Amino acid sequence: MIDPAWRDGDVQPITGELGAEISGVDLGADLDDATIAEIRQALLEHGVIFFRDQEFDAEQHKRLARRFGEIFVHPNYAGTQADPEIVMIRREPGDTRVVGEDWHTDTTMMPKPPMGAILYAIEVPPFGGDTLFANQYLAYETLSDGMKRLIDGLRAIHSDRLVAGPQSRASVGRSTKARHDDAWRETVSTHPMAIRHPETGRKALFVNVSYTVGIEGLAEDESRPLLDFLMEHGNRPEFTCRFRWTQGAVAFWDNRCVKHLAINDAGPFRRVMRRVQIA
Ligand code: SIN
C-alpha cells in the first residue's frame, strides 16, 4: 500500500514557492489514516501536490476524495455529465476552448467553495495541455501594507454568470459543456478579498477572473481597476508552478490558497481528465 520511502520524505518540491511531486504511494489503494494525514499535510505545505503513474477508476477516485471531505457536486455541470460527482474534462481535436483557461479558483460563486480538487489524467496530448498554479498566500503577503489594509476591509462579489447560463458563451468551441439552459439560475456570494485559511491560519488573496465580478460597496469603475491589478499581481511568475501531465498523473490542489489555469495549447490532440471536487 505504502512504500517505506514515503516516510523518508519522498516529497520533491517543484519550485521554491509552490507544488511538490510525491512518489511511493498508490492512490488507488484503500489508504490508511496515517498516509491520508501525510498527504493532507503535504497539501497544506505545498498548496498543490502531484503524483505520477497512478491507476484508479472512478469509484476509487471518489473513495480517495472522500477521505478528505464530502464530494462537492458542481451545480453548473448538473445534467451535462454522466455522474454528478465527477466532471470529465474533455478536450477533443478541433476544440478552440478548454475548461478553466482563465486564472481561477474553483466555483467561488458558492457560499462555501470547495476546499480542493483531485484531477486525474486519462489521456494526455504528446505536447501542450499543461496546468499552471499560483500561490495566493504569496499574492497577499507581497502586497504593500496599505493595500493589505484596504482589501482586508472589503468583500468581493462572486457570480457564475461568466461561465454558465444562457448569457455565457463559455462552452462555445469546447467539448465539455457547462449548463447554458434557460432554467439555469445565477448563484452569487460574497467572500472577503483576503481569506484566512482555516487549517494553516495564513491569509490568501481570494479573487479570480472566472467568478469575481465586483466589490461590495464600490462602483464598477472603482472596483474594476483594483480587481484587475490584484488578479494580475496574483499570477506573477514567481508565485507559480507549471505541471507537465503524463498519463496517470494526478494533481491535488488546495482551492483555498491556490489559483489555476489550463493552457489551451494541445494542438490537434485529445486530452481527457477526470476531476472530483471536495467540499
Ligand atoms: C480545471 O480548471 O479544473 C481544469 C484544469 C485542467 O484541465 O488542467
CSV table of C-alpha atoms and ligand atoms in Angstrom, one decimal:
chain,number,residue,atom,x,y,z
A,1,MET,CA,0.0,0.0,0.0
A,2,ILE,CA,2.6,2.5,1.0
A,3,ASP,CA,6.3,2.4,0.1
A,4,PRO,CA,8.6,2.9,3.1
A,5,ALA,CA,10.3,5.6,1.1
A,6,TRP,CA,7.2,7.8,1.6
A,7,ARG,CA,8.0,8.1,5.3
A,8,ASP,CA,11.6,9.1,4.4
A,9,GLY,CA,10.1,12.1,2.8
A,10,ASP,CA,9.7,11.4,-0.9
A,11,VAL,CA,8.1,14.8,-1.4
A,12,GLN,CA,10.1,16.7,-4.0
A,13,PRO,CA,9.2,20.5,-4.3
A,14,ILE,CA,9.0,21.5,-7.9
A,15,THR,CA,9.5,25.2,-7.3
A,16,GLY,CA,10.6,27.3,-4.3
A,17,GLU,CA,7.1,28.5,-3.5
A,18,LEU,CA,4.5,26.1,-4.7
A,19,GLY,CA,3.9,22.4,-5.7
A,20,ALA,CA,5.6,19.1,-4.8
A,21,GLU,CA,5.7,15.8,-6.5
A,22,ILE,CA,5.1,12.8,-4.3
A,23,SER,CA,6.2,9.3,-5.0
A,24,GLY,CA,5.8,6.0,-3.2
A,25,VAL,CA,2.1,6.0,-2.7
A,26,ASP,CA,-0.7,4.1,-4.6
A,27,LEU,CA,-3.7,6.4,-4.6
A,28,GLY,CA,-6.0,3.6,-5.9
A,29,ALA,CA,-5.4,1.6,-2.7
A,30,ASP,CA,-7.5,1.8,0.4
A,31,LEU,CA,-5.0,4.0,2.2
A,32,ASP,CA,-4.6,4.0,6.0
A,33,ASP,CA,-5.3,7.1,8.1
A,34,ALA,CA,-1.6,7.9,8.6
A,35,THR,CA,-1.0,8.1,4.9
A,36,ILE,CA,-4.0,10.3,4.3
A,37,ALA,CA,-2.8,12.6,7.1
A,38,GLU,CA,0.6,12.8,5.5
A,39,ILE,CA,-1.0,13.6,2.1
A,40,ARG,CA,-3.1,16.3,3.8
A,41,GLN,CA,0.0,17.7,5.5
A,42,ALA,CA,1.9,17.8,2.2
A,43,LEU,CA,-1.1,19.6,0.5
A,44,LEU,CA,-1.1,22.2,3.3
A,45,GLU,CA,2.6,22.7,3.0
A,46,HIS,CA,2.9,22.8,-0.8
A,47,GLY,CA,-0.5,24.1,-2.0
A,48,VAL,CA,-0.7,21.6,-4.8
A,49,ILE,CA,0.7,18.1,-4.9
A,50,PHE,CA,1.4,15.8,-7.8
A,51,PHE,CA,1.6,12.1,-8.3
A,52,ARG,CA,2.7,10.1,-11.4
A,53,ASP,CA,1.8,6.7,-12.8
A,54,GLN,CA,-1.4,6.2,-10.9
A,55,GLU,CA,-4.1,3.8,-12.0
A,56,PHE,CA,-7.6,4.1,-10.5
A,57,ASP,CA,-11.2,4.0,-11.7
A,58,ALA,CA,-14.0,6.5,-11.0
A,59,GLU,CA,-15.1,4.7,-7.8
A,60,GLN,CA,-11.6,4.6,-6.4
A,61,HIS,CA,-11.2,8.3,-7.4
A,62,LYS,CA,-14.3,9.2,-5.4
A,63,ARG,CA,-13.2,7.0,-2.5
A,64,LEU,CA,-9.9,8.9,-2.3
A,65,ALA,CA,-11.6,12.2,-2.4
A,66,ARG,CA,-14.0,11.2,0.4
A,67,ARG,CA,-11.0,10.7,2.7
A,68,PHE,CA,-10.5,14.4,2.6
A,69,GLY,CA,-14.2,15.5,2.8
A,70,GLU,CA,-17.6,15.2,1.2
A,71,ILE,CA,-17.7,15.2,-2.6
A,72,PHE,CA,-18.7,18.6,-4.0
A,73,VAL,CA,-21.3,18.3,-6.7
A,74,HIS,CA,-20.7,21.1,-9.3
A,75,PRO,CA,-24.1,22.8,-10.0
A,76,ASN,CA,-23.1,24.0,-13.4
A,77,TYR,CA,-22.4,20.5,-14.8
A,78,ALA,CA,-25.6,19.0,-13.4
A,79,GLY,CA,-27.2,17.1,-16.2
A,80,THR,CA,-24.3,17.5,-18.6
A,81,GLN,CA,-22.2,14.7,-17.1
A,82,ALA,CA,-23.0,11.0,-16.5
A,83,ASP,CA,-22.1,11.1,-12.8
A,84,PRO,CA,-22.9,14.3,-10.9
A,85,GLU,CA,-19.9,13.7,-8.6
A,86,ILE,CA,-17.4,13.6,-11.4
A,87,VAL,CA,-16.6,16.2,-14.1
A,88,MET,CA,-15.0,14.6,-17.2
A,89,ILE,CA,-12.9,17.4,-18.8
A,90,ARG,CA,-12.6,16.5,-22.4
A,91,ARG,CA,-10.7,18.4,-25.0
A,92,GLU,CA,-11.3,17.0,-28.5
A,93,PRO,CA,-9.2,17.7,-31.6
A,94,GLY,CA,-10.7,20.8,-33.1
A,95,ASP,CA,-11.8,22.3,-29.9
A,96,THR,CA,-11.0,26.0,-29.7
A,97,ARG,CA,-11.5,26.4,-25.9
A,98,VAL,CA,-10.9,24.3,-22.8
A,99,VAL,CA,-12.3,24.2,-19.3
A,100,GLY,CA,-10.5,26.5,-16.9
A,101,GLU,CA,-8.5,28.6,-19.3
A,102,ASP,CA,-8.7,31.8,-17.2
A,103,TRP,CA,-6.9,32.1,-13.9
A,104,HIS,CA,-9.4,30.9,-11.3
A,105,THR,CA,-10.3,29.4,-8.0
A,106,ASP,CA,-13.0,26.7,-8.4
A,107,THR,CA,-16.6,27.5,-8.0
A,108,THR,CA,-16.3,30.6,-5.8
A,109,MET,CA,-19.9,31.7,-6.5
A,110,MET,CA,-20.9,29.2,-3.9
A,111,PRO,CA,-21.3,30.4,-0.2
A,112,LYS,CA,-18.8,27.6,0.7
A,113,PRO,CA,-16.5,27.0,-2.3
A,114,PRO,CA,-14.8,23.5,-2.5
A,115,MET,CA,-11.6,23.0,-0.4
A,116,GLY,CA,-9.9,21.3,-3.3
A,117,ALA,CA,-9.9,19.1,-6.3
A,118,ILE,CA,-8.3,15.9,-7.5
A,119,LEU,CA,-7.6,15.8,-11.2
A,120,TYR,CA,-6.5,12.6,-12.9
A,121,ALA,CA,-5.0,12.4,-16.4
A,122,ILE,CA,-6.6,9.7,-18.5
A,123,GLU,CA,-5.4,10.7,-22.0
A,124,VAL,CA,-2.7,13.4,-22.5
A,125,PRO,CA,-1.5,15.1,-25.6
A,126,PRO,CA,2.1,14.5,-26.8
A,127,PHE,CA,2.8,18.2,-26.1
A,128,GLY,CA,0.9,21.1,-24.5
A,129,GLY,CA,-2.1,21.0,-22.2
A,130,ASP,CA,0.0,21.8,-19.0
A,131,THR,CA,-1.7,23.3,-16.0
A,132,LEU,CA,-0.4,26.4,-14.1
A,133,PHE,CA,-0.9,27.0,-10.4
A,134,ALA,CA,-0.4,30.2,-8.4
A,135,ASN,CA,0.3,30.6,-4.7
A,136,GLN,CA,-2.3,33.1,-3.3
A,137,TYR,CA,-0.6,33.3,0.2
A,138,LEU,CA,2.3,34.9,-1.6
A,139,ALA,CA,0.0,37.1,-3.6
A,140,TYR,CA,-1.4,38.5,-0.4
A,141,GLU,CA,1.9,38.7,1.6
A,142,THR,CA,3.7,40.6,-1.2
A,143,LEU,CA,1.1,43.4,-1.3
A,144,SER,CA,2.1,46.7,0.4
A,145,ASP,CA,0.7,47.3,4.0
A,146,GLY,CA,-1.6,50.0,2.6
A,147,MET,CA,-3.1,47.6,0.0
A,148,LYS,CA,-3.5,44.9,2.6
A,149,ARG,CA,-5.3,47.3,4.9
A,150,LEU,CA,-7.6,48.3,2.0
A,151,ILE,CA,-8.6,44.8,0.9
A,152,ASP,CA,-8.7,43.4,4.4
A,153,GLY,CA,-11.9,45.5,4.9
A,154,LEU,CA,-13.5,44.6,1.6
A,155,ARG,CA,-15.6,41.7,0.3
A,156,ALA,CA,-15.7,40.7,-3.3
A,157,ILE,CA,-18.8,39.6,-5.2
A,158,HIS,CA,-18.5,36.2,-7.0
A,159,SER,CA,-21.0,35.0,-9.6
A,160,ASP,CA,-21.1,32.2,-12.1
A,161,ARG,CA,-22.7,34.3,-14.9
A,162,LEU,CA,-19.4,34.4,-16.9
A,163,VAL,CA,-19.0,30.6,-17.0
A,164,ALA,CA,-22.6,29.3,-17.2
A,165,GLY,CA,-26.2,30.2,-18.1
A,166,PRO,CA,-27.8,31.2,-21.4
A,167,GLN,CA,-25.9,34.6,-21.5
A,168,SER,CA,-22.5,33.0,-21.2
A,169,ARG,CA,-20.5,31.7,-24.2
A,170,ALA,CA,-18.0,29.9,-22.1
A,171,SER,CA,-18.8,26.4,-23.6
A,172,VAL,CA,-18.7,27.5,-27.3
A,173,GLY,CA,-15.9,25.7,-29.0
A,174,ARG,CA,-15.5,23.3,-26.1
A,175,SER,CA,-16.4,19.6,-25.9
A,176,THR,CA,-17.1,19.9,-22.1
A,177,LYS,CA,-20.3,21.8,-21.8
A,178,ALA,CA,-21.5,23.7,-18.7
A,179,ARG,CA,-25.2,24.4,-18.2
A,180,HIS,CA,-26.4,27.1,-20.6
A,181,ASP,CA,-30.2,26.3,-20.5
A,182,ASP,CA,-33.0,28.7,-19.7
A,183,ALA,CA,-33.8,27.1,-16.4
A,184,TRP,CA,-30.2,27.9,-15.1
A,185,ARG,CA,-30.2,30.5,-12.3
A,186,GLU,CA,-27.2,32.6,-11.3
A,187,THR,CA,-25.5,32.0,-8.0
A,188,VAL,CA,-23.9,34.9,-6.2
A,189,SER,CA,-22.0,35.0,-3.0
A,190,THR,CA,-19.6,37.4,-1.3
A,191,HIS,CA,-16.3,36.5,0.2
A,192,PRO,CA,-13.5,38.5,2.0
A,193,MET,CA,-10.9,39.6,-0.6
A,194,ALA,CA,-8.3,38.1,1.7
A,195,ILE,CA,-9.4,34.9,3.4
A,196,ARG,CA,-7.8,33.2,6.3
A,197,HIS,CA,-7.0,29.6,5.5
A,198,PRO,CA,-9.0,27.5,8.1
A,199,GLU,CA,-6.2,25.0,8.5
A,200,THR,CA,-2.9,26.9,8.2
A,201,GLY,CA,-4.2,30.3,9.5
A,202,ARG,CA,-2.3,32.1,6.7
A,203,LYS,CA,-4.1,34.8,4.7
A,204,ALA,CA,-4.6,34.4,1.0
A,205,LEU,CA,-5.8,36.7,-1.8
A,206,PHE,CA,-9.2,35.4,-2.9
A,207,VAL,CA,-10.2,37.0,-6.2
A,208,ASN,CA,-10.3,35.3,-9.6
A,209,VAL,CA,-11.0,36.1,-13.3
A,210,SER,CA,-13.8,33.5,-13.8
A,211,TYR,CA,-16.0,34.4,-10.9
A,212,THR,CA,-15.2,37.7,-9.2
A,213,VAL,CA,-17.4,40.4,-10.7
A,214,GLY,CA,-17.2,43.3,-8.3
A,215,ILE,CA,-16.5,44.6,-4.8
A,216,GLU,CA,-19.2,45.1,-2.3
A,217,GLY,CA,-19.9,48.8,-1.7
A,218,LEU,CA,-17.8,50.0,-4.7
A,219,ALA,CA,-19.0,51.2,-8.1
A,220,GLU,CA,-17.9,49.2,-11.2
A,221,ASP,CA,-15.4,51.8,-12.3
A,222,GLU,CA,-13.9,51.9,-8.8
A,223,SER,CA,-13.7,48.1,-8.4
A,224,ARG,CA,-12.6,47.1,-11.9
A,225,PRO,CA,-9.0,48.6,-11.8
A,226,LEU,CA,-8.5,47.2,-8.3
A,227,LEU,CA,-9.6,43.8,-9.3
A,228,ASP,CA,-7.6,43.9,-12.5
A,229,PHE,CA,-4.4,44.8,-10.5
A,230,LEU,CA,-5.0,42.1,-7.9
A,231,MET,CA,-5.7,39.4,-10.4
A,232,GLU,CA,-2.6,40.2,-12.4
A,233,HIS,CA,-0.5,40.6,-9.3
A,234,GLY,CA,-1.7,37.1,-8.1
A,235,ASN,CA,-0.3,35.5,-11.2
A,236,ARG,CA,3.3,36.7,-11.0
A,237,PRO,CA,5.6,34.0,-12.4
A,238,GLU,CA,7.5,33.7,-9.1
A,239,PHE,CA,4.2,32.6,-7.4
A,240,THR,CA,3.5,29.9,-9.9
A,241,CYS,CA,4.4,26.3,-10.8
A,242,ARG,CA,3.6,24.5,-14.1
A,243,PHE,CA,2.7,20.8,-14.3
A,244,ARG,CA,3.5,18.8,-17.4
A,245,TRP,CA,1.0,16.0,-17.5
A,246,THR,CA,1.7,12.3,-18.2
A,247,GLN,CA,-0.9,9.6,-18.4
A,248,GLY,CA,-1.9,8.5,-14.9
A,249,ALA,CA,-0.6,11.7,-13.3
A,250,VAL,CA,-2.7,13.4,-10.6
A,251,ALA,CA,-2.9,17.0,-9.3
A,252,PHE,CA,-4.5,17.7,-6.0
A,253,TRP,CA,-4.8,21.4,-5.2
A,254,ASP,CA,-5.9,23.4,-2.2
A,255,ASN,CA,-8.6,25.6,-3.6
A,256,ARG,CA,-8.4,28.0,-0.6
A,257,CYS,CA,-4.9,29.3,-1.4
A,258,VAL,CA,-4.1,28.3,-5.0
A,259,LYS,CA,-5.4,29.5,-8.3
A,260,HIS,CA,-5.0,27.5,-11.5
A,261,LEU,CA,-5.3,27.8,-15.3
A,262,ALA,CA,-5.4,25.1,-18.0
A,263,ILE,CA,-3.3,26.1,-21.0
A,264,ASN,CA,-5.1,25.7,-24.3
A,265,ASP,CA,-2.2,24.7,-26.5
A,266,ALA,CA,-2.6,21.0,-27.2
A,267,GLY,CA,-2.7,21.5,-31.0
A,268,PRO,CA,-4.7,18.8,-32.8
A,269,PHE,CA,-4.7,16.4,-29.8
A,270,ARG,CA,-7.2,15.0,-27.4
A,271,ARG,CA,-6.9,15.5,-23.6
A,272,VAL,CA,-9.1,13.7,-21.2
A,273,MET,CA,-9.1,14.3,-17.4
A,274,ARG,CA,-11.4,13.2,-14.6
A,275,ARG,CA,-12.0,15.6,-11.8
A,276,VAL,CA,-13.6,15.1,-8.3
A,277,GLN,CA,-14.0,18.2,-6.1
A,278,ILE,CA,-14.0,18.1,-2.3
A,279,ALA,CA,-16.5,20.2,-0.3
B,1,SIN,C1,-9.8,22.9,-14.1
B,1,SIN,O1,-9.9,24.2,-14.1
B,1,SIN,O2,-10.2,22.3,-13.1
B,1,SIN,C2,-9.2,22.2,-15.2
B,1,SIN,C3,-7.7,22.2,-15.1
B,1,SIN,C4,-7.1,21.4,-16.2
B,1,SIN,O3,-7.8,20.7,-17.0
B,1,SIN,O4,-5.9,21.4,-16.3
